[in-house]
Amino acid sequence: MATALKSDNGTVPANAPRSVVEWVDQVAALTRPARVHWCNGTKTEIDALRSSLIESQDLLPLNPESFPNCYLYRSDPSDVARVEHLTFVCTQDKADAGPNNHWMDPQAAHAKMDALFEGCMEGRTLYVVPYCMGPLDSPYSRVGVEITDSAYVVINMAIMTRMGTDALARIGADGHFVRGLHSTGDLSPERRFIMHFPEELAIKSFGSGYGGNALLGKKCHALRIASWQARQEGWLAEHMLILGLESPEGETHYVAAAFPSACGKTNLAMLIPPEVLNGWKVRTIGDDIAWLHPGPDGRLWAINPEAGYFGVVPGTNAMSNRNAYEMIRRDTLFTNVAVTADNEPWWEGLKTGTPVTDWQGRPYDPAQGPAAHPNSRFTVSATRNTDYDPQADNPAGVPLSAILFGGRRRTLTPLIYEAESWNHGVLMGAGVASETTAAATSQVGVLRRDPMAMKPFAGLHFGDYWANWLSVGKKLTQPPRLFHVNWFRRDDSGDYLWPGYGENLRVLQWMVSRVTGKTSARSTPIGFLPSAHDLNLSGLTLKEGALDALLAVDNAGWVQEMHEVGEFLAEYKDRLPPELEAERTRVLERLKN
Ligand code: OXD
Ligand code: MN
């Protein structure tokens, strides 16, 4: 069976390992495409694919003067976000997927998916997309091959990963790669499933073209499959941004931060210091995913496996994220934004312009909801960001000084507090709770536990995941300090207590002074907190009482919180590391005394 040899892209690449060719042949026999196209990742190839999408009117060029090389893609209105209820982790033993995942028996899942894939590419092109997650020359990087019938997916993957011939070359003779099979099918939500087979390093995704479901290198590979592998191999695959923070003295600290989807990771990763903090500089390594490895020096080293940003558009403006605002004015693929009369992209929170056409291509009518979809996205190369840190290409990664956990919480959790130890920090991360956002199809604004912001992404039992965190900590002689932050506290009238965005640097500044031992802190039962005078608030006016509220520890509220965290952890009791429960009991005792 030599279907792959019928490629319309010449022949099978000379460097294609046999294992890849055989798999492509098997998939082609099942899906019966009209053509097979092996992607090489060149500009010529991507330009041609883009042109064909423009010709078929799947991609609409935006105003070439004000938004050069920018395009709009409108998805099916039922296909605009991740689908957690249709996402499965298929392990031989159900217990290995944990109560945190939907599970299906691998054999049953393969049978279900193969029935959907059978003949699904008839008349279509099968694209073979070799990609590398992480710098091509990094020992920490991993390769995968995505087979897809969507040219939109291919052009996104070309931005989001190191895609093409070099990635294929990395697969090498041992044939190790993640096999990701994707088809948009007929986009029916009834036939939409995202299945993960971590033991086989395989993914099967059917019925969606949305980024988180269809760009298989991102959430499916770099988080769900990688978190499984990371646990086996003793490293961490995390839903974290990575930034470099340079002080006026020229000292750089690298920080990773985990926040749930659509809670401002991209904004923090691209933070522009307020004028009064002149001399500080933030550089972006990554905005969504971090792979963390204990180094021989006892520090924790981070790489960003991605090469682009797939960011939430609404809310982006010159004040909230000037870097992103400027970055997406060229060479950007927009999905599900609105359009102005000048054929410019428009979204809620842009603060200028007027939409005439909404994200579904209808004349804009506020009675029909927002003009841009709340989860509309931009896809753009990381190197388009003016503050892109070239260290993102360092094969060794960057050493972390601190890790932040955070959630979107109206009440209780202070602006910042620091863990007393690694294990305490792991408890802090495990207890993260956040209000849900439009990044997934579910009710928005509901508080749910989202440990380490990994609830939708841990491809293993949370008990095993936390055990891995604890054991990675044991390997570190110079661990990063662990903190918890909350930019989203509100008062009784619903107003935010903290301005957020660039002003968050004031909080990072305190964090750096803790890391460098330059400041002391208040010891409280939940961890170390700054006193009001420890924060640099010059030039900032907060509402009366806001700072006290932001830095308060509400004892009774925290006792209740620790009980609720206990109930949550108890759901994982069969594999819950005793150290975590010991930490919770310790904090609870301190709160009661
Ligand atoms: C994302 C998400 O797209 O977390 O990054 O949903
Ligand atoms: Mn994310």
Coordinates of C-alpha atoms and ligand atoms in Angstrom, one line a residue:
M1 CA 0.0 0.0 0.0
A2 CA 1.8 3.1 -1.2
T3 CA -0.7 5.9 -1.0
A4 CA 1.8 8.2 0.5
L5 CA 3.9 8.0 -2.6
K6 CA 1.1 9.6 -4.6
S7 CA 1.9 12.9 -2.9
D8 CA 1.1 16.1 -4.9
N9 CA 4.1 17.6 -3.2
G10 CA 6.6 15.5 -5.2
T11 CA 7.5 12.2 -3.5
V12 CA 7.8 11.3 0.2
P13 CA 10.6 13.4 1.6
A14 CA 13.9 11.6 1.4
N15 CA 14.4 12.1 5.2
A16 CA 11.0 10.6 6.1
P17 CA 11.6 7.8 8.6
R18 CA 10.0 4.5 7.7
S19 CA 7.8 4.6 10.8
V20 CA 6.2 7.8 9.6
V21 CA 5.7 6.7 6.0
E22 CA 4.1 3.5 7.2
W23 CA 1.7 5.3 9.5
V24 CA 0.8 7.9 6.8
D25 CA 0.1 4.9 4.5
Q26 CA -2.2 3.3 7.1
V27 CA -4.1 6.6 7.7
A28 CA -4.4 7.2 4.0
A29 CA -5.9 3.7 3.5
L30 CA -8.4 4.5 6.2
T31 CA -9.4 8.0 5.3
R32 CA -9.0 7.7 1.5
P33 CA -7.9 11.3 0.6
A34 CA -7.7 12.5 -3.0
R35 CA -4.2 13.8 -2.4
V36 CA -1.4 13.5 0.1
H37 CA 0.8 16.5 0.8
W38 CA 3.9 16.3 2.9
C39 CA 4.5 19.7 4.4
N40 CA 8.0 21.1 4.3
G41 CA 7.3 24.3 6.1
T42 CA 8.7 26.7 3.5
K43 CA 7.3 30.1 2.9
T44 CA 6.4 29.2 -0.6
E45 CA 4.4 26.3 0.7
I46 CA 2.5 28.3 3.3
D47 CA 1.9 31.2 0.8
A48 CA 0.4 28.7 -1.7
L49 CA -1.9 27.2 1.0
R50 CA -3.0 30.6 2.1
S51 CA -3.8 31.6 -1.5
S52 CA -5.9 28.5 -1.9
L53 CA -7.8 29.3 1.2
I54 CA -8.3 32.9 0.0
E55 CA -9.5 31.5 -3.4
S56 CA -12.1 29.3 -1.7
Q57 CA -13.1 32.3 0.5
D58 CA -12.3 30.4 3.7
L59 CA -9.7 33.2 4.5
L60 CA -10.5 36.8 4.0
P61 CA -7.7 39.3 3.5
L62 CA -8.0 42.3 5.8
N63 CA -7.1 45.9 4.9
P64 CA -3.6 45.5 3.3
E65 CA -2.6 49.1 4.2
S66 CA -3.4 49.1 7.9
F67 CA -3.2 45.3 8.5
P68 CA -0.7 44.0 6.0
N69 CA -0.6 40.3 5.5
C70 CA -3.5 39.8 8.0
Y71 CA -6.4 37.5 7.4
L72 CA -9.7 36.6 8.9
Y73 CA -11.0 33.1 9.3
R74 CA -14.6 32.5 10.4
S75 CA -15.2 29.1 12.0
D76 CA -18.4 27.2 12.1
P77 CA -20.4 29.0 14.8
S78 CA -20.7 25.7 16.8
D79 CA -16.9 25.3 16.8
V80 CA -15.4 28.2 18.7
A81 CA -13.7 26.8 21.8
R82 CA -12.2 23.8 23.5
V83 CA -14.7 21.0 24.3
E84 CA -13.8 19.6 27.7
H85 CA -16.8 17.3 27.8
L86 CA -15.7 15.7 24.5
T87 CA -12.0 15.4 25.5
F88 CA -10.9 11.9 26.7
V89 CA -7.7 10.4 28.1
C90 CA -7.7 6.7 27.1
T91 CA -5.4 4.7 29.3
Q92 CA -5.4 0.9 29.8
D93 CA -6.2 1.3 33.4
K94 CA -9.0 3.8 34.0
A95 CA -7.5 4.8 37.3
D96 CA -4.4 6.2 35.5
A97 CA -6.6 8.9 33.8
G98 CA -7.9 9.9 37.2
P99 CA -11.2 11.5 38.2
N100 CA -10.0 14.7 36.6
N101 CA -10.4 13.3 33.0
H102 CA -13.1 11.7 31.0
W103 CA -11.9 8.2 30.2
M104 CA -12.6 5.6 27.5
D105 CA -11.1 2.2 27.0
P106 CA -8.3 2.6 24.4
Q107 CA -9.6 -0.2 22.2
A108 CA -13.2 1.2 22.3
A109 CA -11.9 4.7 21.6
H110 CA -9.8 3.6 18.6
A111 CA -12.8 1.7 17.2
K112 CA -15.1 4.7 17.7
M113 CA -12.6 7.1 16.1
D114 CA -11.6 4.9 13.3
A115 CA -15.3 4.5 12.3
L116 CA -15.5 8.3 12.1
F117 CA -12.2 8.6 10.2
E118 CA -13.1 5.9 7.7
G119 CA -13.4 7.6 4.3
C120 CA -13.6 11.0 5.9
M121 CA -11.0 12.6 3.6
E122 CA -12.6 11.5 0.3
G123 CA -12.1 14.4 -2.1
R124 CA -9.9 16.2 0.4
T125 CA -6.1 16.6 0.8
L126 CA -4.4 14.8 3.6
Y127 CA -1.6 17.0 4.9
V128 CA 1.4 15.4 6.7
V129 CA 2.6 18.1 9.2
P130 CA 5.9 17.2 11.0
Y131 CA 6.5 19.6 13.9
C132 CA 9.0 20.1 16.7
M133 CA 7.8 21.4 20.1
G134 CA 10.8 23.4 21.4
P135 CA 14.0 24.6 19.7
L136 CA 15.1 22.2 17.0
D137 CA 18.5 21.7 18.8
S138 CA 17.2 21.3 22.4
P139 CA 17.5 18.0 24.2
Y140 CA 14.2 18.9 25.9
S141 CA 12.2 19.3 22.6
R142 CA 9.9 16.6 21.3
V143 CA 8.6 15.9 17.8
G144 CA 5.3 14.9 16.5
V145 CA 3.5 14.5 13.2
E146 CA 0.0 15.7 12.7
I147 CA -2.1 14.4 9.9
T148 CA -4.9 16.7 9.1
D149 CA -7.3 17.5 6.2
S150 CA -7.5 21.2 7.1
A151 CA -5.3 23.7 5.4
Y152 CA -6.3 26.3 8.1
V153 CA -4.7 23.9 10.7
V154 CA -1.5 23.6 8.6
I155 CA -1.0 27.4 8.3
N156 CA -1.6 27.7 12.1
M157 CA 0.8 24.9 12.9
A158 CA 3.4 26.6 10.7
I159 CA 3.2 29.6 13.0
M160 CA 2.7 27.8 16.3
T161 CA 5.5 25.2 16.0
R162 CA 8.8 24.6 14.2
M163 CA 7.1 22.9 11.3
G164 CA 8.5 21.1 8.3
T165 CA 11.6 19.3 7.0
D166 CA 13.9 20.0 10.0
A167 CA 11.3 18.6 12.4
L168 CA 11.0 15.5 10.3
A169 CA 14.8 15.1 10.4
R170 CA 14.6 15.1 14.2
I171 CA 12.5 12.0 14.4
G172 CA 15.6 10.1 13.3
A173 CA 16.0 6.4 13.2
D174 CA 14.4 5.5 16.5
G175 CA 11.0 6.5 15.1
H176 CA 9.8 8.2 18.3
F177 CA 7.2 10.8 17.6
V178 CA 3.7 11.7 18.7
R179 CA 1.1 10.6 16.2
G180 CA -1.7 13.1 15.9
L181 CA -4.6 12.3 13.5
H182 CA -7.1 15.1 12.9
S183 CA -10.0 15.7 10.6
T184 CA -12.6 18.4 10.7
G185 CA -15.1 15.8 9.5
D186 CA -18.5 17.5 9.0
L187 CA -18.0 19.7 12.1
S188 CA -21.1 18.2 13.7
P189 CA -20.9 18.5 17.5
E190 CA -22.5 15.1 17.6
R191 CA -19.4 13.6 16.0
R192 CA -16.7 15.7 17.8
F193 CA -14.2 13.9 20.0
I194 CA -10.6 14.7 21.1
M195 CA -9.0 11.4 22.3
H196 CA -5.6 11.0 23.8
F197 CA -3.7 7.7 24.1
P198 CA -0.7 8.7 26.3
E199 CA 0.7 5.1 26.5
E200 CA 0.9 5.0 22.7
L201 CA 1.9 8.7 22.2
A202 CA -1.1 9.1 20.0
I203 CA -4.0 11.6 19.6
K204 CA -7.1 11.3 17.5
S205 CA -9.2 14.5 17.0
F206 CA -12.4 14.6 14.9
G207 CA -15.1 17.1 14.1
S208 CA -13.5 20.4 15.2
G209 CA -11.2 23.0 13.5
Y210 CA -10.7 25.1 16.7
G211 CA -7.1 25.7 17.8
G212 CA -7.2 23.9 21.2
N213 CA -8.9 20.9 19.6
A214 CA -7.2 20.8 16.2
L215 CA -3.6 22.2 16.5
L216 CA -2.5 19.0 18.0
G217 CA 1.0 20.2 19.0
K218 CA -0.5 22.6 21.5
K219 CA -2.9 21.4 24.3
C220 CA -3.1 17.7 23.1
H221 CA 0.7 17.1 22.7
A222 CA 2.5 19.8 24.7
L223 CA 0.2 19.4 27.7
R224 CA -1.8 16.2 27.9
I225 CA 0.6 13.7 26.3
A226 CA 3.7 15.6 27.6
S227 CA 2.4 15.7 31.2
W228 CA 2.1 11.9 31.1
Q229 CA 5.6 11.6 29.7
A230 CA 7.0 14.2 32.1
R231 CA 5.8 12.2 35.0
Q232 CA 7.4 9.0 33.7
E233 CA 10.7 10.9 33.1
G234 CA 10.8 13.3 36.0
W235 CA 10.1 16.7 34.5
L236 CA 7.0 19.0 34.3
A237 CA 4.8 20.0 31.4
E238 CA 2.8 23.0 32.5
H239 CA 0.2 25.6 31.4
M240 CA 2.6 28.5 32.1
L241 CA 3.9 31.6 30.5
I242 CA 7.7 32.3 30.8
L243 CA 9.1 35.8 31.1
G244 CA 12.4 37.4 31.8
L245 CA 12.4 40.3 34.2
E246 CA 15.4 42.6 34.1
S247 CA 15.9 45.0 36.9
P248 CA 17.4 48.5 36.5
E249 CA 20.7 47.0 37.8
G250 CA 20.7 44.7 34.8
E251 CA 20.0 41.5 36.7
T252 CA 17.5 39.1 35.0
H253 CA 15.2 36.7 36.7
Y254 CA 13.1 34.2 34.8
V255 CA 9.6 33.6 36.0
A256 CA 7.0 31.0 35.0
A257 CA 3.3 31.6 35.8
A258 CA 0.3 29.4 35.6
F259 CA -3.1 30.9 35.1
P260 CA -6.3 29.3 33.6
S261 CA -7.2 30.0 30.0
A262 CA -8.1 33.7 29.2
C263 CA -6.9 35.0 32.6
G264 CA -4.1 37.2 31.2
K265 CA -1.1 35.0 30.6
T266 CA -0.3 36.7 27.3
N267 CA -0.7 40.1 28.9
L268 CA 1.6 39.3 31.7
A269 CA 4.2 37.7 29.4
M270 CA 4.3 40.9 27.4
L271 CA 4.0 43.4 30.2
I272 CA 5.1 47.0 29.6
P273 CA 6.4 48.7 32.8
P274 CA 4.5 51.8 33.9
E275 CA 6.5 55.0 33.5
V276 CA 7.3 55.2 37.2
L277 CA 9.1 51.8 37.1
N278 CA 11.3 53.0 34.3
G279 CA 14.4 50.8 34.0
W280 CA 12.6 47.5 34.5
K281 CA 12.2 45.4 31.4
V282 CA 10.0 42.4 30.7
R283 CA 10.9 40.0 27.8
T284 CA 8.7 37.2 26.6
I285 CA 9.9 33.6 26.4
G286 CA 6.4 32.1 26.1
D287 CA 2.7 32.9 26.8
D288 CA 1.0 29.5 27.3
I289 CA 3.1 26.4 27.8
A290 CA 6.4 25.7 29.7
W291 CA 8.4 22.5 29.9
L292 CA 10.5 22.4 33.1
H293 CA 13.5 20.2 33.7
P294 CA 15.6 19.9 36.8
G295 CA 19.1 20.8 35.6
P296 CA 22.5 19.3 36.8
D297 CA 23.0 22.5 38.8
G298 CA 19.9 21.9 40.9
R299 CA 18.0 24.7 39.3
L300 CA 14.7 24.3 37.3
W301 CA 15.2 25.1 33.6
A302 CA 12.3 26.1 31.3
I303 CA 11.7 26.0 27.6
N304 CA 8.7 27.2 25.6
P305 CA 7.7 24.4 23.3
E306 CA 5.8 26.8 21.1
A307 CA 6.9 29.2 18.4
G308 CA 3.9 31.5 18.2
Y309 CA 0.9 32.9 20.1
F310 CA -2.7 31.8 19.9
G311 CA -4.1 34.6 22.0
V312 CA -7.5 35.8 23.0
V313 CA -8.2 39.0 21.0
P314 CA -11.0 40.8 23.0
G315 CA -9.7 43.2 25.5
T316 CA -6.4 43.7 23.6
N317 CA -5.7 47.5 23.3
A318 CA -2.9 49.9 23.6
M319 CA -3.3 50.1 27.4
S320 CA -3.9 46.4 28.3
N321 CA -1.2 45.0 26.1
R322 CA 0.6 47.4 23.8
N323 CA 3.0 44.8 22.6
A324 CA 0.3 42.5 21.5
Y325 CA -1.8 45.3 20.1
E326 CA 1.1 46.4 17.8
M327 CA 2.2 42.8 17.1
I328 CA -1.1 41.8 15.6
R329 CA -1.2 44.7 13.1
R330 CA 0.7 42.6 10.5
D331 CA 1.4 38.9 9.6
T332 CA -1.5 37.8 11.8
L333 CA -4.3 35.3 11.3
F334 CA -7.5 36.3 13.1
T335 CA -10.2 33.9 13.9
N336 CA -13.8 35.0 14.6
V337 CA -13.3 38.7 15.1
A338 CA -15.6 41.4 13.7
V339 CA -14.8 43.7 10.8
T340 CA -15.1 47.5 10.3
A341 CA -16.2 49.4 7.2
D342 CA -12.5 49.8 6.3
N343 CA -12.1 46.0 6.4
E344 CA -10.1 46.2 9.6
P345 CA -10.5 43.6 12.4
W346 CA -12.5 44.7 15.4
W347 CA -13.2 43.3 18.8
E348 CA -14.7 44.3 22.1
G349 CA -12.3 46.3 24.2
L350 CA -10.4 47.7 21.2
K351 CA -11.5 51.2 22.1
T352 CA -11.5 52.5 18.6
G353 CA -13.5 51.9 15.4
T354 CA -16.9 50.5 14.8
P355 CA -17.9 47.0 13.7
V356 CA -20.1 46.6 10.7
T357 CA -19.9 42.8 10.4
D358 CA -19.9 40.4 13.3
W359 CA -17.8 37.3 13.8
Q360 CA -20.4 35.2 11.9
G361 CA -20.3 37.5 8.9
R362 CA -23.7 39.0 9.7
P363 CA -24.4 42.8 9.8
Y364 CA -23.5 43.8 13.3
D365 CA -26.5 44.0 15.6
P366 CA -25.8 44.4 19.4
A367 CA -29.0 42.5 20.0
Q368 CA -27.3 39.4 18.6
G369 CA -24.5 39.5 21.1
P370 CA -20.9 40.7 20.9
A371 CA -19.4 41.7 17.6
A372 CA -16.3 39.5 18.0
H373 CA -16.6 36.1 19.6
P374 CA -15.4 36.4 23.3
N375 CA -12.9 33.6 22.4
S376 CA -11.8 35.0 19.1
R377 CA -8.1 34.5 18.6
F378 CA -5.0 35.8 16.9
T379 CA -2.3 33.5 15.6
V380 CA 1.1 35.2 15.1
S381 CA 4.7 34.2 15.2
A382 CA 6.4 34.8 18.6
T383 CA 9.2 36.7 16.8
R384 CA 6.7 39.4 15.8
N385 CA 6.7 40.5 19.5
T386 CA 9.1 43.4 19.9
D387 CA 9.9 42.1 23.4
Y388 CA 10.6 38.5 22.3
D389 CA 13.5 37.2 24.3
P390 CA 16.0 35.4 22.0
Q391 CA 16.7 33.2 25.0
A392 CA 13.5 31.4 23.9
D393 CA 15.7 29.7 21.3
N394 CA 18.4 28.7 23.8
P395 CA 18.4 24.9 23.7
A396 CA 19.3 24.8 27.4
G397 CA 16.3 26.9 28.3
V398 CA 16.3 29.5 31.1
P399 CA 16.7 29.0 34.8
L400 CA 13.7 29.9 36.9
S401 CA 13.8 32.1 40.0
A402 CA 10.1 32.0 40.7
I403 CA 6.9 30.3 39.7
L404 CA 3.5 32.0 40.2
F405 CA 0.1 30.4 40.4
G406 CA -3.0 32.4 40.0
G407 CA -6.7 32.3 39.4
R408 CA -9.6 34.7 38.7
R409 CA -11.2 35.1 42.2
R410 CA -13.4 38.0 43.4
T411 CA -12.7 37.3 47.0
L412 CA -10.4 35.8 49.6
T413 CA -7.0 35.2 47.9
P414 CA -4.6 38.1 48.4
L415 CA -2.8 40.0 45.7
I416 CA 0.3 38.0 46.4
Y417 CA 1.6 35.5 49.0
E418 CA 4.6 33.3 49.0
A419 CA 4.9 29.6 49.9
E420 CA 7.1 28.6 52.9
S421 CA 8.5 25.6 51.0
W422 CA 8.3 23.7 47.8
N423 CA 5.7 21.3 49.2
H424 CA 3.6 24.2 50.6
G425 CA 3.8 25.8 47.1
V426 CA 2.6 22.6 45.5
L427 CA -0.4 22.7 47.9
M428 CA -1.0 26.3 46.9
G429 CA -1.0 25.3 43.2
A430 CA -3.2 22.3 43.8
G431 CA -5.8 24.6 45.5
V432 CA -6.0 27.1 42.7
A433 CA -9.6 28.0 42.0
S434 CA -10.8 30.3 39.2
E435 CA -13.9 31.6 37.5
T436 CA -14.5 29.9 34.2
T437 CA -14.0 31.8 30.9
A438 CA -15.0 31.6 27.3
A439 CA -12.0 29.5 26.3
A440 CA -14.0 26.4 26.8
T441 CA -17.7 25.7 25.9
S442 CA -19.3 25.7 29.4
Q443 CA -20.9 28.2 31.7
V444 CA -18.7 31.3 32.1
G445 CA -18.0 32.8 35.6
V446 CA -18.4 29.7 37.7
L447 CA -15.7 29.1 40.4
R448 CA -14.0 25.8 39.9
R449 CA -10.8 24.2 41.2
D450 CA -8.2 24.4 38.5
P451 CA -5.0 23.0 40.0
M452 CA -1.9 24.6 38.5
A453 CA -4.4 25.8 35.8
M454 CA -4.1 22.2 34.5
K455 CA -7.6 20.9 35.1
P456 CA -8.4 20.7 31.3
F457 CA -4.8 19.7 30.4
A458 CA -3.3 17.1 32.8
G459 CA -3.3 13.8 30.8
L460 CA -3.0 11.8 34.0
H461 CA -4.4 11.3 37.5
F462 CA -4.0 14.5 39.5
G463 CA -2.6 12.4 42.4
D464 CA 0.2 11.2 40.2
Y465 CA 0.7 14.7 38.7
W466 CA 1.1 16.2 42.2
A467 CA 3.4 13.3 43.3
N468 CA 5.6 14.2 40.3
W469 CA 5.7 17.9 41.4
L470 CA 6.8 16.8 44.9
S471 CA 9.5 14.5 43.5
V472 CA 10.8 17.1 41.0
G473 CA 11.1 19.5 44.1
K474 CA 13.3 16.9 45.8
K475 CA 15.8 17.0 42.9
L476 CA 16.2 20.8 43.1
T477 CA 18.9 22.2 45.4
Q478 CA 18.1 25.8 44.2
P479 CA 14.4 25.6 43.5
P480 CA 12.4 28.6 42.3
R481 CA 10.3 30.3 45.0
L482 CA 6.6 29.6 44.6
F483 CA 4.0 32.4 44.9
H484 CA 0.2 32.8 44.4
V485 CA -1.2 35.9 42.9
N486 CA -4.7 37.3 42.3
W487 CA -5.2 40.3 40.0
F488 CA -9.0 39.9 40.0
R489 CA -10.2 40.8 43.5
R490 CA -13.3 42.9 43.5
D491 CA -15.2 45.0 46.1
D492 CA -18.9 44.7 47.0
S493 CA -19.9 46.9 44.1
G494 CA -18.0 44.6 41.7
D495 CA -15.1 47.0 41.0
Y496 CA -11.6 45.6 40.7
L497 CA -9.4 46.4 43.6
W498 CA -6.2 46.2 41.6
P499 CA -5.6 47.9 38.2
G500 CA -3.7 44.9 36.8
Y501 CA -1.9 44.9 33.4
G502 CA 1.4 46.9 33.6
E503 CA 0.9 47.7 37.2
N504 CA 1.3 44.0 38.0
L505 CA 5.0 44.7 37.7
R506 CA 4.9 46.2 41.2
V507 CA 3.9 42.8 42.5
L508 CA 6.7 41.1 40.5
Q509 CA 9.1 43.6 41.9
W510 CA 8.3 42.5 45.4
M511 CA 8.6 38.9 44.3
V512 CA 12.1 39.6 43.0
S513 CA 13.1 41.3 46.2
R514 CA 12.0 38.1 48.0
V515 CA 14.0 36.0 45.6
T516 CA 17.1 38.1 46.2
G517 CA 16.6 38.2 49.9
K518 CA 16.3 42.0 49.9
T519 CA 13.1 42.2 51.8
S520 CA 11.4 40.5 54.7
A521 CA 7.8 39.6 54.8
R522 CA 4.9 39.0 57.1
S523 CA 4.6 35.4 58.2
T524 CA 0.9 34.4 58.1
P525 CA -0.7 30.9 58.3
I526 CA -1.2 30.9 54.5
G527 CA 2.4 32.0 53.7
F528 CA 4.5 35.1 53.5
L529 CA 2.8 38.4 52.5
P530 CA 4.1 41.9 51.9
S531 CA 3.1 44.7 54.2
A532 CA 1.5 47.7 52.5
H533 CA 4.8 49.7 52.7
D534 CA 6.8 46.8 51.0
L535 CA 5.0 47.4 47.7
N536 CA 6.2 50.1 45.4
L537 CA 3.0 52.1 44.9
S538 CA 4.4 55.4 43.8
G539 CA 2.2 57.1 41.3
L540 CA -0.6 54.7 41.8
T541 CA -4.0 55.7 43.3
L542 CA -6.1 52.8 44.7
K543 CA -9.6 53.0 46.1
E544 CA -9.8 53.6 49.8
G545 CA -9.3 50.4 51.7
A546 CA -8.3 48.5 48.6
L547 CA -4.8 47.8 49.6
D548 CA -5.8 46.5 53.1
A549 CA -8.3 44.2 51.4
L550 CA -5.7 43.0 48.9
L551 CA -3.2 42.1 51.6
A552 CA -5.5 40.8 54.2
V553 CA -5.7 37.2 55.4
D554 CA -9.3 36.5 56.3
N555 CA -8.8 33.7 58.9
A556 CA -12.4 32.4 58.9
G557 CA -12.5 32.5 55.1
W558 CA -9.3 30.6 54.9
V559 CA -10.4 27.9 57.3
Q560 CA -13.4 27.4 55.1
E561 CA -11.1 27.4 52.0
M562 CA -8.8 24.8 53.5
H563 CA -11.8 22.6 54.2
E564 CA -13.0 23.0 50.6
V565 CA -9.5 22.3 49.3
G566 CA -9.5 19.2 51.6
E567 CA -12.8 18.0 50.0
F568 CA -11.4 18.6 46.6
L569 CA -8.2 16.7 47.3
A570 CA -10.2 13.8 48.8
E571 CA -11.6 13.1 45.3
Y572 CA -8.1 11.9 44.5
K573 CA -7.6 10.0 47.7
D574 CA -6.5 6.8 46.1
R575 CA -3.3 8.5 44.8
L576 CA -3.1 11.6 46.8
P577 CA 0.5 12.1 48.1
P578 CA 0.4 12.2 51.9
E579 CA 2.8 15.2 51.8
L580 CA 0.0 17.3 50.3
E581 CA -2.5 16.4 52.9
A582 CA 0.1 17.0 55.6
E583 CA 0.7 20.5 54.2
R584 CA -3.0 21.2 54.2
T585 CA -3.4 20.0 57.8
R586 CA -0.4 22.2 58.8
V587 CA -1.9 25.3 57.3
L588 CA -5.3 24.6 58.9
E589 CA -3.7 24.1 62.3
R590 CA -1.9 27.4 62.0
L591 CA -5.1 29.2 60.9
K592 CA -6.9 27.8 64.0
N593 CA -4.2 28.8 66.5
Ligands
OXD1 C1 -5.5 28.4 25.2 C2 -6.4 27.9 26.2 O1 -5.9 28.5 24.0 O2 -5.9 27.7 27.4 O3 -4.3 28.7 25.4 O4 -7.6 27.6 26.0
MN2 MN -3.8 28.1 27.4

